[in-house]
Amino acid sequence: RSPRHCGGYRRAQELLPASAAPLFHLALHSAQLGRMEEARRFYADALATDPSYRSPYLGNGFVLQWDGHREEAVRAHRAVLEIDTGNHYACLGMAQIAAQRRQYAEAEDLFRRVMALTPDSVDAQRGLAKLLSRRGLIEEAVSLYESSMRLALHGHRPLAAPIVTDDDSRRFLDSGHSSTYEALAALYAKRGDAARAIAACRISIAG
């Protein structure tokens, strides 16, 4: 963007002090020019004005990720973290890609970082639980899976999936509902809890 655009955003900021949009665009403009400290400052001001500007779609990282362009997605997620170090969405995307690449230690660190930033992340809890299951850490994995189901039942949703409950029909709509109970059934069986394993298996089959 040209200096003319920058001047326009600054005038918009003066005219619309309650709007985060000019600050957001000033942050992007500064980042494009490599002025990262300035970009972080504008972005922090934008978030203070309107927290919804911390979006999973900033930088198109998830769009690239879901289309299978992992390298580009990682670059996009890292670019977001350059101006917003507390962006749990970008951390989540990088954690999921690391897990897909079987970079399990890095994935675990990133999933835990997401949970530190936003403890109600269904995606992070399930992603970390899957990794811990691989390591044989059954109790922590069970706890995370169970926690993710409670969060989903209270309206928290996976990033790429429908919300778990529908107030009108009272039907389960979480795309991870069955697979999570399937994972729980296997873990309950491993720790010798046959009754819970059977119950979880039945819920998984019922969908």
mmCIF file with all atom_site columns, C-alpha atoms in Angstrom:
data_model
loop_
_atom_site.group_PDB
_atom_site.id
_atom_site.type_symbol
_atom_site.label_atom_id
_atom_site.label_alt_id
_atom_site.label_comp_id
_atom_site.label_asym_id
_atom_site.label_entity_id
_atom_site.label_seq_id
_atom_site.pdbx_PDB_ins_code
_atom_site.Cartn_x
_atom_site.Cartn_y
_atom_site.Cartn_z
_atom_site.occupancy
_atom_site.B_iso_or_equiv
_atom_site.pdbx_formal_charge
_atom_site.auth_seq_id
_atom_site.auth_comp_id
_atom_site.auth_asym_id
_atom_site.auth_atom_id
_atom_site.pdbx_PDB_model_num
ATOM 1   C CA . ARG A 1 1   ? 0.000   0.000   0.000  1.00 0.00 ? 1   ARG A CA 1
ATOM 2   C CA . SER A 1 2   ? 1.161   3.502   -0.771 1.00 0.00 ? 2   SER A CA 1
ATOM 3   C CA . PRO A 1 3   ? 1.767   6.353   1.708  1.00 0.00 ? 3   PRO A CA 1
ATOM 4   C CA . ARG A 1 4   ? -1.499  7.810   0.398  1.00 0.00 ? 4   ARG A CA 1
ATOM 5   C CA . HIS A 1 5   ? -3.357  4.777   1.756  1.00 0.00 ? 5   HIS A CA 1
ATOM 6   C CA . CYS A 1 6   ? -1.544  5.121   5.075  1.00 0.00 ? 6   CYS A CA 1
ATOM 7   C CA . GLY A 1 7   ? -2.599  8.758   5.325  1.00 0.00 ? 7   GLY A CA 1
ATOM 8   C CA . GLY A 1 8   ? -6.168  7.761   4.566  1.00 0.00 ? 8   GLY A CA 1
ATOM 9   C CA . TYR A 1 9   ? -6.180  5.184   7.369  1.00 0.00 ? 9   TYR A CA 1
ATOM 10  C CA . ARG A 1 10  ? -4.815  7.754   9.802  1.00 0.00 ? 10  ARG A CA 1
ATOM 11  C CA . ARG A 1 11  ? -7.530  10.235  8.852  1.00 0.00 ? 11  ARG A CA 1
ATOM 12  C CA . ALA A 1 12  ? -10.106 7.456   9.234  1.00 0.00 ? 12  ALA A CA 1
ATOM 13  C CA . GLN A 1 13  ? -8.708  6.718   12.677 1.00 0.00 ? 13  GLN A CA 1
ATOM 14  C CA . GLU A 1 14  ? -9.188  10.349  13.667 1.00 0.00 ? 14  GLU A CA 1
ATOM 15  C CA . LEU A 1 15  ? -12.728 10.448  12.277 1.00 0.00 ? 15  LEU A CA 1
ATOM 16  C CA . LEU A 1 16  ? -13.733 7.006   13.634 1.00 0.00 ? 16  LEU A CA 1
ATOM 17  C CA . PRO A 1 17  ? -11.969 6.622   16.993 1.00 0.00 ? 17  PRO A CA 1
ATOM 18  C CA . ALA A 1 18  ? -14.361 3.858   18.049 1.00 0.00 ? 18  ALA A CA 1
ATOM 19  C CA . SER A 1 19  ? -13.591 1.721   14.970 1.00 0.00 ? 19  SER A CA 1
ATOM 20  C CA . ALA A 1 20  ? -10.807 -0.861  14.937 1.00 0.00 ? 20  ALA A CA 1
ATOM 21  C CA . ALA A 1 21  ? -10.712 -1.019  11.128 1.00 0.00 ? 21  ALA A CA 1
ATOM 22  C CA . PRO A 1 22  ? -8.239  1.874   10.530 1.00 0.00 ? 22  PRO A CA 1
ATOM 23  C CA . LEU A 1 23  ? -5.908  0.539   13.219 1.00 0.00 ? 23  LEU A CA 1
ATOM 24  C CA . PHE A 1 24  ? -6.102  -2.946  11.739 1.00 0.00 ? 24  PHE A CA 1
ATOM 25  C CA . HIS A 1 25  ? -5.171  -1.711  8.273  1.00 0.00 ? 25  HIS A CA 1
ATOM 26  C CA . LEU A 1 26  ? -2.387  0.449   9.670  1.00 0.00 ? 26  LEU A CA 1
ATOM 27  C CA . ALA A 1 27  ? -1.011  -2.681  11.358 1.00 0.00 ? 27  ALA A CA 1
ATOM 28  C CA . LEU A 1 28  ? -1.059  -4.601  8.073  1.00 0.00 ? 28  LEU A CA 1
ATOM 29  C CA . HIS A 1 29  ? 0.508   -1.658  6.256  1.00 0.00 ? 29  HIS A CA 1
ATOM 30  C CA . SER A 1 30  ? 3.329   -1.393  8.795  1.00 0.00 ? 30  SER A CA 1
ATOM 31  C CA . ALA A 1 31  ? 3.926   -5.164  8.644  1.00 0.00 ? 31  ALA A CA 1
ATOM 32  C CA . GLN A 1 32  ? 4.224   -5.016  4.851  1.00 0.00 ? 32  GLN A CA 1
ATOM 33  C CA . LEU A 1 33  ? 6.871   -2.311  5.248  1.00 0.00 ? 33  LEU A CA 1
ATOM 34  C CA . GLY A 1 34  ? 8.742   -4.417  7.785  1.00 0.00 ? 34  GLY A CA 1
ATOM 35  C CA . ARG A 1 35  ? 8.029   -2.048  10.678 1.00 0.00 ? 35  ARG A CA 1
ATOM 36  C CA . MET A 1 36  ? 7.032   -4.847  13.034 1.00 0.00 ? 36  MET A CA 1
ATOM 37  C CA . GLU A 1 37  ? 7.075   -2.969  16.339 1.00 0.00 ? 37  GLU A CA 1
ATOM 38  C CA . GLU A 1 38  ? 4.765   -0.365  14.856 1.00 0.00 ? 38  GLU A CA 1
ATOM 39  C CA . ALA A 1 39  ? 2.589   -3.120  13.372 1.00 0.00 ? 39  ALA A CA 1
ATOM 40  C CA . ARG A 1 40  ? 2.274   -4.864  16.748 1.00 0.00 ? 40  ARG A CA 1
ATOM 41  C CA . ARG A 1 41  ? 1.354   -1.581  18.408 1.00 0.00 ? 41  ARG A CA 1
ATOM 42  C CA . PHE A 1 42  ? -1.392  -0.804  15.883 1.00 0.00 ? 42  PHE A CA 1
ATOM 43  C CA . TYR A 1 43  ? -2.703  -4.361  16.046 1.00 0.00 ? 43  TYR A CA 1
ATOM 44  C CA . ALA A 1 44  ? -2.789  -4.332  19.858 1.00 0.00 ? 44  ALA A CA 1
ATOM 45  C CA . ASP A 1 45  ? -4.761  -1.067  19.706 1.00 0.00 ? 45  ASP A CA 1
ATOM 46  C CA . ALA A 1 46  ? -7.154  -2.630  17.188 1.00 0.00 ? 46  ALA A CA 1
ATOM 47  C CA . LEU A 1 47  ? -7.741  -5.622  19.490 1.00 0.00 ? 47  LEU A CA 1
ATOM 48  C CA . ALA A 1 48  ? -8.273  -3.336  22.460 1.00 0.00 ? 48  ALA A CA 1
ATOM 49  C CA . THR A 1 49  ? -10.939 -1.515  20.437 1.00 0.00 ? 49  THR A CA 1
ATOM 50  C CA . ASP A 1 50  ? -12.565 -4.664  19.035 1.00 0.00 ? 50  ASP A CA 1
ATOM 51  C CA . PRO A 1 51  ? -11.339 -8.125  20.153 1.00 0.00 ? 51  PRO A CA 1
ATOM 52  C CA . SER A 1 52  ? -13.124 -9.789  17.215 1.00 0.00 ? 52  SER A CA 1
ATOM 53  C CA . TYR A 1 53  ? -10.261 -8.627  14.990 1.00 0.00 ? 53  TYR A CA 1
ATOM 54  C CA . ARG A 1 54  ? -8.331  -11.624 16.326 1.00 0.00 ? 54  ARG A CA 1
ATOM 55  C CA . SER A 1 55  ? -9.752  -13.923 13.687 1.00 0.00 ? 55  SER A CA 1
ATOM 56  C CA . PRO A 1 56  ? -8.801  -17.414 12.465 1.00 0.00 ? 56  PRO A CA 1
ATOM 57  C CA . TYR A 1 57  ? -9.011  -16.071 8.915  1.00 0.00 ? 57  TYR A CA 1
ATOM 58  C CA . LEU A 1 58  ? -6.346  -13.382 9.273  1.00 0.00 ? 58  LEU A CA 1
ATOM 59  C CA . GLY A 1 59  ? -3.592  -14.201 6.793  1.00 0.00 ? 59  GLY A CA 1
ATOM 60  C CA . ASN A 1 60  ? -5.580  -17.024 5.145  1.00 0.00 ? 60  ASN A CA 1
ATOM 61  C CA . GLY A 1 61  ? -3.485  -19.609 6.983  1.00 0.00 ? 61  GLY A CA 1
ATOM 62  C CA . PHE A 1 62  ? -6.359  -21.992 7.593  1.00 0.00 ? 62  PHE A CA 1
ATOM 63  C CA . VAL A 1 63  ? -7.689  -21.651 4.053  1.00 0.00 ? 63  VAL A CA 1
ATOM 64  C CA . LEU A 1 64  ? -4.262  -22.672 2.750  1.00 0.00 ? 64  LEU A CA 1
ATOM 65  C CA . GLN A 1 65  ? -4.011  -25.415 5.366  1.00 0.00 ? 65  GLN A CA 1
ATOM 66  C CA . TRP A 1 66  ? -7.386  -26.929 4.523  1.00 0.00 ? 66  TRP A CA 1
ATOM 67  C CA . ASP A 1 67  ? -6.476  -26.846 0.833  1.00 0.00 ? 67  ASP A CA 1
ATOM 68  C CA . GLY A 1 68  ? -3.374  -28.893 1.578  1.00 0.00 ? 68  GLY A CA 1
ATOM 69  C CA . HIS A 1 69  ? -0.809  -26.118 1.069  1.00 0.00 ? 69  HIS A CA 1
ATOM 70  C CA . ARG A 1 70  ? 1.075   -26.734 4.291  1.00 0.00 ? 70  ARG A CA 1
ATOM 71  C CA . GLU A 1 71  ? 4.251   -24.766 3.607  1.00 0.00 ? 71  GLU A CA 1
ATOM 72  C CA . GLU A 1 72  ? 2.296   -21.687 2.590  1.00 0.00 ? 72  GLU A CA 1
ATOM 73  C CA . ALA A 1 73  ? -0.023  -22.152 5.549  1.00 0.00 ? 73  ALA A CA 1
ATOM 74  C CA . VAL A 1 74  ? 2.893   -22.288 8.005  1.00 0.00 ? 74  VAL A CA 1
ATOM 75  C CA . ARG A 1 75  ? 4.311   -19.077 6.525  1.00 0.00 ? 75  ARG A CA 1
ATOM 76  C CA . ALA A 1 76  ? 0.902   -17.412 6.825  1.00 0.00 ? 76  ALA A CA 1
ATOM 77  C CA . HIS A 1 77  ? 0.461   -18.527 10.451 1.00 0.00 ? 77  HIS A CA 1
ATOM 78  C CA . ARG A 1 78  ? 3.963   -17.292 11.324 1.00 0.00 ? 78  ARG A CA 1
ATOM 79  C CA . ALA A 1 79  ? 3.261   -13.941 9.697  1.00 0.00 ? 79  ALA A CA 1
ATOM 80  C CA . VAL A 1 80  ? 0.202   -13.568 11.917 1.00 0.00 ? 80  VAL A CA 1
ATOM 81  C CA . LEU A 1 81  ? 2.262   -14.380 15.007 1.00 0.00 ? 81  LEU A CA 1
ATOM 82  C CA . GLU A 1 82  ? 4.739   -11.692 13.986 1.00 0.00 ? 82  GLU A CA 1
ATOM 83  C CA . ILE A 1 83  ? 2.149   -9.002  14.671 1.00 0.00 ? 83  ILE A CA 1
ATOM 84  C CA . ASP A 1 84  ? 0.046   -10.867 17.263 1.00 0.00 ? 84  ASP A CA 1
ATOM 85  C CA . THR A 1 85  ? 2.133   -13.142 19.469 1.00 0.00 ? 85  THR A CA 1
ATOM 86  C CA . GLY A 1 86  ? -0.961  -14.166 21.416 1.00 0.00 ? 86  GLY A CA 1
ATOM 87  C CA . ASN A 1 87  ? -2.923  -15.360 18.383 1.00 0.00 ? 87  ASN A CA 1
ATOM 88  C CA . HIS A 1 88  ? -4.065  -18.810 19.450 1.00 0.00 ? 88  HIS A CA 1
ATOM 89  C CA . TYR A 1 89  ? -5.586  -19.498 16.049 1.00 0.00 ? 89  TYR A CA 1
ATOM 90  C CA . ALA A 1 90  ? -2.211  -19.297 14.313 1.00 0.00 ? 90  ALA A CA 1
ATOM 91  C CA . CYS A 1 91  ? -0.645  -21.472 17.033 1.00 0.00 ? 91  CYS A CA 1
ATOM 92  C CA . LEU A 1 92  ? -3.412  -24.011 16.552 1.00 0.00 ? 92  LEU A CA 1
ATOM 93  C CA . GLY A 1 93  ? -2.882  -24.143 12.810 1.00 0.00 ? 93  GLY A CA 1
ATOM 94  C CA . MET A 1 94  ? 0.846   -24.691 13.259 1.00 0.00 ? 94  MET A CA 1
ATOM 95  C CA . ALA A 1 95  ? 0.182   -27.394 15.872 1.00 0.00 ? 95  ALA A CA 1
ATOM 96  C CA . GLN A 1 96  ? -2.156  -29.252 13.538 1.00 0.00 ? 96  GLN A CA 1
ATOM 97  C CA . ILE A 1 97  ? 0.329   -29.085 10.668 1.00 0.00 ? 97  ILE A CA 1
ATOM 98  C CA . ALA A 1 98  ? 3.168   -30.269 12.918 1.00 0.00 ? 98  ALA A CA 1
ATOM 99  C CA . ALA A 1 99  ? 1.038   -33.233 14.014 1.00 0.00 ? 99  ALA A CA 1
ATOM 100 C CA . GLN A 1 100 ? 0.233   -34.092 10.391 1.00 0.00 ? 100 GLN A CA 1
ATOM 101 C CA . ARG A 1 101 ? 3.956   -34.042 9.642  1.00 0.00 ? 101 ARG A CA 1
ATOM 102 C CA . ARG A 1 102 ? 4.593   -36.331 12.628 1.00 0.00 ? 102 ARG A CA 1
ATOM 103 C CA . GLN A 1 103 ? 6.602   -33.646 14.360 1.00 0.00 ? 103 GLN A CA 1
ATOM 104 C CA . TYR A 1 104 ? 4.999   -34.704 17.589 1.00 0.00 ? 104 TYR A CA 1
ATOM 105 C CA . ALA A 1 105 ? 7.155   -32.854 20.133 1.00 0.00 ? 105 ALA A CA 1
ATOM 106 C CA . GLU A 1 106 ? 6.647   -29.550 18.341 1.00 0.00 ? 106 GLU A CA 1
ATOM 107 C CA . ALA A 1 107 ? 2.938   -30.255 17.931 1.00 0.00 ? 107 ALA A CA 1
ATOM 108 C CA . GLU A 1 108 ? 2.544   -31.012 21.635 1.00 0.00 ? 108 GLU A CA 1
ATOM 109 C CA . ASP A 1 109 ? 4.325   -27.795 22.623 1.00 0.00 ? 109 ASP A CA 1
ATOM 110 C CA . LEU A 1 110 ? 2.103   -25.779 20.284 1.00 0.00 ? 110 LEU A CA 1
ATOM 111 C CA . PHE A 1 111 ? -1.135  -27.441 21.431 1.00 0.00 ? 111 PHE A CA 1
ATOM 112 C CA . ARG A 1 112 ? -0.179  -26.689 25.035 1.00 0.00 ? 112 ARG A CA 1
ATOM 113 C CA . ARG A 1 113 ? 0.565   -23.097 24.061 1.00 0.00 ? 113 ARG A CA 1
ATOM 114 C CA . VAL A 1 114 ? -2.915  -22.808 22.538 1.00 0.00 ? 114 VAL A CA 1
ATOM 115 C CA . MET A 1 115 ? -4.474  -24.183 25.721 1.00 0.00 ? 115 MET A CA 1
ATOM 116 C CA . ALA A 1 116 ? -2.513  -21.677 27.812 1.00 0.00 ? 116 ALA A CA 1
ATOM 117 C CA . LEU A 1 117 ? -3.827  -18.859 25.611 1.00 0.00 ? 117 LEU A CA 1
ATOM 118 C CA . THR A 1 118 ? -7.406  -20.157 25.395 1.00 0.00 ? 118 THR A CA 1
ATOM 119 C CA . PRO A 1 119 ? -8.287  -23.070 27.714 1.00 0.00 ? 119 PRO A CA 1
ATOM 120 C CA . ASP A 1 120 ? -11.637 -23.634 25.957 1.00 0.00 ? 120 ASP A CA 1
ATOM 121 C CA . SER A 1 121 ? -10.148 -24.715 22.614 1.00 0.00 ? 121 SER A CA 1
ATOM 122 C CA . VAL A 1 122 ? -11.871 -27.955 21.617 1.00 0.00 ? 122 VAL A CA 1
ATOM 123 C CA . ASP A 1 123 ? -9.382  -28.417 18.776 1.00 0.00 ? 123 ASP A CA 1
ATOM 124 C CA . ALA A 1 124 ? -6.329  -28.064 21.012 1.00 0.00 ? 124 ALA A CA 1
ATOM 125 C CA . GLN A 1 125 ? -7.673  -30.425 23.648 1.00 0.00 ? 125 GLN A CA 1
ATOM 126 C CA . ARG A 1 126 ? -8.497  -33.114 21.111 1.00 0.00 ? 126 ARG A CA 1
ATOM 127 C CA . GLY A 1 127 ? -5.275  -32.606 19.191 1.00 0.00 ? 127 GLY A CA 1
ATOM 128 C CA . LEU A 1 128 ? -3.183  -32.900 22.335 1.00 0.00 ? 128 LEU A CA 1
ATOM 129 C CA . ALA A 1 129 ? -5.200  -35.871 23.599 1.00 0.00 ? 129 ALA A CA 1
ATOM 130 C CA . LYS A 1 130 ? -4.465  -37.757 20.374 1.00 0.00 ? 130 LYS A CA 1
ATOM 131 C CA . LEU A 1 131 ? -0.731  -37.117 20.752 1.00 0.00 ? 131 LEU A CA 1
ATOM 132 C CA . LEU A 1 132 ? -0.733  -38.175 24.399 1.00 0.00 ? 132 LEU A CA 1
ATOM 133 C CA . SER A 1 133 ? -2.598  -41.356 23.502 1.00 0.00 ? 133 SER A CA 1
ATOM 134 C CA . ARG A 1 134 ? 0.257   -42.243 21.171 1.00 0.00 ? 134 ARG A CA 1
ATOM 135 C CA . ARG A 1 135 ? 2.693   -41.830 24.072 1.00 0.00 ? 135 ARG A CA 1
ATOM 136 C CA . GLY A 1 136 ? 0.598   -44.003 26.387 1.00 0.00 ? 136 GLY A CA 1
ATOM 137 C CA . LEU A 1 137 ? -0.337  -41.122 28.684 1.00 0.00 ? 137 LEU A CA 1
ATOM 138 C CA . ILE A 1 138 ? -3.840  -42.465 29.085 1.00 0.00 ? 138 ILE A CA 1
ATOM 139 C CA . GLU A 1 139 ? -5.121  -40.499 32.068 1.00 0.00 ? 139 GLU A CA 1
ATOM 140 C CA . GLU A 1 140 ? -4.244  -37.072 30.679 1.00 0.00 ? 140 GLU A CA 1
ATOM 141 C CA . ALA A 1 141 ? -5.582  -38.040 27.259 1.00 0.00 ? 141 ALA A CA 1
ATOM 142 C CA . VAL A 1 142 ? -8.882  -39.211 28.772 1.00 0.00 ? 142 VAL A CA 1
ATOM 143 C CA . SER A 1 143 ? -9.155  -36.019 30.802 1.00 0.00 ? 143 SER A CA 1
ATOM 144 C CA . LEU A 1 144 ? -8.641  -33.874 27.700 1.00 0.00 ? 144 LEU A CA 1
ATOM 145 C CA . TYR A 1 145 ? -11.102 -35.801 25.567 1.00 0.00 ? 145 TYR A CA 1
ATOM 146 C CA . GLU A 1 146 ? -13.737 -35.654 28.298 1.00 0.00 ? 146 GLU A CA 1
ATOM 147 C CA . SER A 1 147 ? -13.103 -31.937 28.785 1.00 0.00 ? 147 SER A CA 1
ATOM 148 C CA . SER A 1 148 ? -13.496 -31.333 25.035 1.00 0.00 ? 148 SER A CA 1
ATOM 149 C CA . MET A 1 149 ? -16.900 -33.029 25.094 1.00 0.00 ? 149 MET A CA 1
ATOM 150 C CA . ARG A 1 150 ? -18.043 -30.871 28.002 1.00 0.00 ? 150 ARG A CA 1
ATOM 151 C CA . LEU A 1 151 ? -16.883 -27.754 26.188 1.00 0.00 ? 151 LEU A CA 1
ATOM 152 C CA . ALA A 1 152 ? -18.709 -28.806 23.033 1.00 0.00 ? 152 ALA A CA 1
ATOM 153 C CA . LEU A 1 153 ? -21.906 -29.472 24.961 1.00 0.00 ? 153 LEU A CA 1
ATOM 154 C CA . HIS A 1 154 ? -21.676 -25.930 26.340 1.00 0.00 ? 154 HIS A CA 1
ATOM 155 C CA . GLY A 1 155 ? -21.469 -24.426 22.867 1.00 0.00 ? 155 GLY A CA 1
ATOM 156 C CA . HIS A 1 156 ? -17.750 -24.264 22.148 1.00 0.00 ? 156 HIS A CA 1
ATOM 157 C CA . ARG A 1 157 ? -17.008 -25.443 18.665 1.00 0.00 ? 157 ARG A CA 1
ATOM 158 C CA . PRO A 1 158 ? -14.148 -26.922 16.679 1.00 0.00 ? 158 PRO A CA 1
ATOM 159 C CA . LEU A 1 159 ? -12.806 -24.375 14.233 1.00 0.00 ? 159 LEU A CA 1
ATOM 160 C CA . ALA A 1 160 ? -13.699 -26.326 11.094 1.00 0.00 ? 160 ALA A CA 1
ATOM 161 C CA . ALA A 1 161 ? -16.840 -28.058 12.337 1.00 0.00 ? 161 ALA A CA 1
ATOM 162 C CA . PRO A 1 162 ? -20.461 -27.269 13.280 1.00 0.00 ? 162 PRO A CA 1
ATOM 163 C CA . ILE A 1 163 ? -21.378 -26.513 16.848 1.00 0.00 ? 163 ILE A CA 1
ATOM 164 C CA . VAL A 1 164 ? -22.175 -29.565 18.966 1.00 0.00 ? 164 VAL A CA 1
ATOM 165 C CA . THR A 1 165 ? -25.760 -28.708 19.940 1.00 0.00 ? 165 THR A CA 1
ATOM 166 C CA . ASP A 1 166 ? -28.655 -27.165 18.105 1.00 0.00 ? 166 ASP A CA 1
ATOM 167 C CA . ASP A 1 167 ? -31.091 -25.326 20.350 1.00 0.00 ? 167 ASP A CA 1
ATOM 168 C CA . ASP A 1 168 ? -34.010 -26.088 18.043 1.00 0.00 ? 168 ASP A CA 1
ATOM 169 C CA . SER A 1 169 ? -33.584 -29.809 17.416 1.00 0.00 ? 169 SER A CA 1
ATOM 170 C CA . ARG A 1 170 ? -31.411 -30.787 20.424 1.00 0.00 ? 170 ARG A CA 1
ATOM 171 C CA . ARG A 1 171 ? -29.402 -32.998 18.064 1.00 0.00 ? 171 ARG A CA 1
ATOM 172 C CA . PHE A 1 172 ? -25.666 -33.535 18.257 1.00 0.00 ? 172 PHE A CA 1
ATOM 173 C CA . LEU A 1 173 ? -23.963 -31.776 15.377 1.00 0.00 ? 173 LEU A CA 1
ATOM 174 C CA . ASP A 1 174 ? -20.283 -31.974 16.358 1.00 0.00 ? 174 ASP A CA 1
ATOM 175 C CA . SER A 1 175 ? -18.370 -33.664 13.555 1.00 0.00 ? 175 SER A CA 1
ATOM 176 C CA . GLY A 1 176 ? -15.841 -34.921 16.104 1.00 0.00 ? 176 GLY A CA 1
ATOM 177 C CA . HIS A 1 177 ? -18.459 -36.345 18.464 1.00 0.00 ? 177 HIS A CA 1
ATOM 178 C CA . SER A 1 178 ? -18.332 -39.963 17.289 1.00 0.00 ? 178 SER A CA 1
ATOM 179 C CA . SER A 1 179 ? -14.569 -40.101 16.752 1.00 0.00 ? 179 SER A CA 1
ATOM 180 C CA . THR A 1 180 ? -13.916 -38.622 20.193 1.00 0.00 ? 180 THR A CA 1
ATOM 181 C CA . TYR A 1 181 ? -16.078 -41.254 21.873 1.00 0.00 ? 181 TYR A CA 1
ATOM 182 C CA . GLU A 1 182 ? -14.366 -43.918 19.761 1.00 0.00 ? 182 GLU A CA 1
ATOM 183 C CA . ALA A 1 183 ? -10.990 -42.688 21.062 1.00 0.00 ? 183 ALA A CA 1
ATOM 184 C CA . LEU A 1 184 ? -12.334 -42.608 24.611 1.00 0.00 ? 184 LEU A CA 1
ATOM 185 C CA . ALA A 1 185 ? -13.630 -46.174 24.293 1.00 0.00 ? 185 ALA A CA 1
ATOM 186 C CA . ALA A 1 186 ? -10.156 -47.387 23.329 1.00 0.00 ? 186 ALA A CA 1
ATOM 187 C CA . LEU A 1 187 ? -8.538  -45.506 26.211 1.00 0.00 ? 187 LEU A CA 1
ATOM 188 C CA . TYR A 1 188 ? -11.083 -46.734 28.762 1.00 0.00 ? 188 TYR A CA 1
ATOM 189 C CA . ALA A 1 189 ? -10.417 -50.288 27.569 1.00 0.00 ? 189 ALA A CA 1
ATOM 190 C CA . LYS A 1 190 ? -6.651  -49.814 27.940 1.00 0.00 ? 190 LYS A CA 1
ATOM 191 C CA . ARG A 1 191 ? -7.045  -48.803 31.568 1.00 0.00 ? 191 ARG A CA 1
ATOM 192 C CA . GLY A 1 192 ? -9.383  -51.727 32.239 1.00 0.00 ? 192 GLY A CA 1
ATOM 193 C CA . ASP A 1 193 ? -12.643 -49.786 32.561 1.00 0.00 ? 193 ASP A CA 1
ATOM 194 C CA . ALA A 1 194 ? -14.830 -52.129 30.525 1.00 0.00 ? 194 ALA A CA 1
ATOM 195 C CA . ALA A 1 195 ? -18.160 -50.537 31.465 1.00 0.00 ? 195 ALA A CA 1
ATOM 196 C CA . ARG A 1 196 ? -17.120 -47.082 30.295 1.00 0.00 ? 196 ARG A CA 1
ATOM 197 C CA . ALA A 1 197 ? -15.448 -48.510 27.213 1.00 0.00 ? 197 ALA A CA 1
ATOM 198 C CA . ILE A 1 198 ? -18.670 -50.233 26.167 1.00 0.00 ? 198 ILE A CA 1
ATOM 199 C CA . ALA A 1 199 ? -20.764 -47.145 26.909 1.00 0.00 ? 199 ALA A CA 1
ATOM 200 C CA . ALA A 1 200 ? -18.427 -44.893 24.922 1.00 0.00 ? 200 ALA A CA 1
ATOM 201 C CA . CYS A 1 201 ? -18.390 -47.361 22.046 1.00 0.00 ? 201 CYS A CA 1
ATOM 202 C CA . ARG A 1 202 ? -22.196 -47.409 21.939 1.00 0.00 ? 202 ARG A CA 1
ATOM 203 C CA . ILE A 1 203 ? -22.346 -43.597 21.917 1.00 0.00 ? 203 ILE A CA 1
ATOM 204 C CA . SER A 1 204 ? -19.794 -43.513 19.127 1.00 0.00 ? 204 SER A CA 1
ATOM 205 C CA . ILE A 1 205 ? -21.790 -45.963 17.029 1.00 0.00 ? 205 ILE A CA 1
ATOM 206 C CA . ALA A 1 206 ? -25.025 -44.072 17.705 1.00 0.00 ? 206 ALA A CA 1
ATOM 207 C CA . GLY A 1 207 ? -23.344 -40.911 16.419 1.00 0.00 ? 207 GLY A CA 1
#
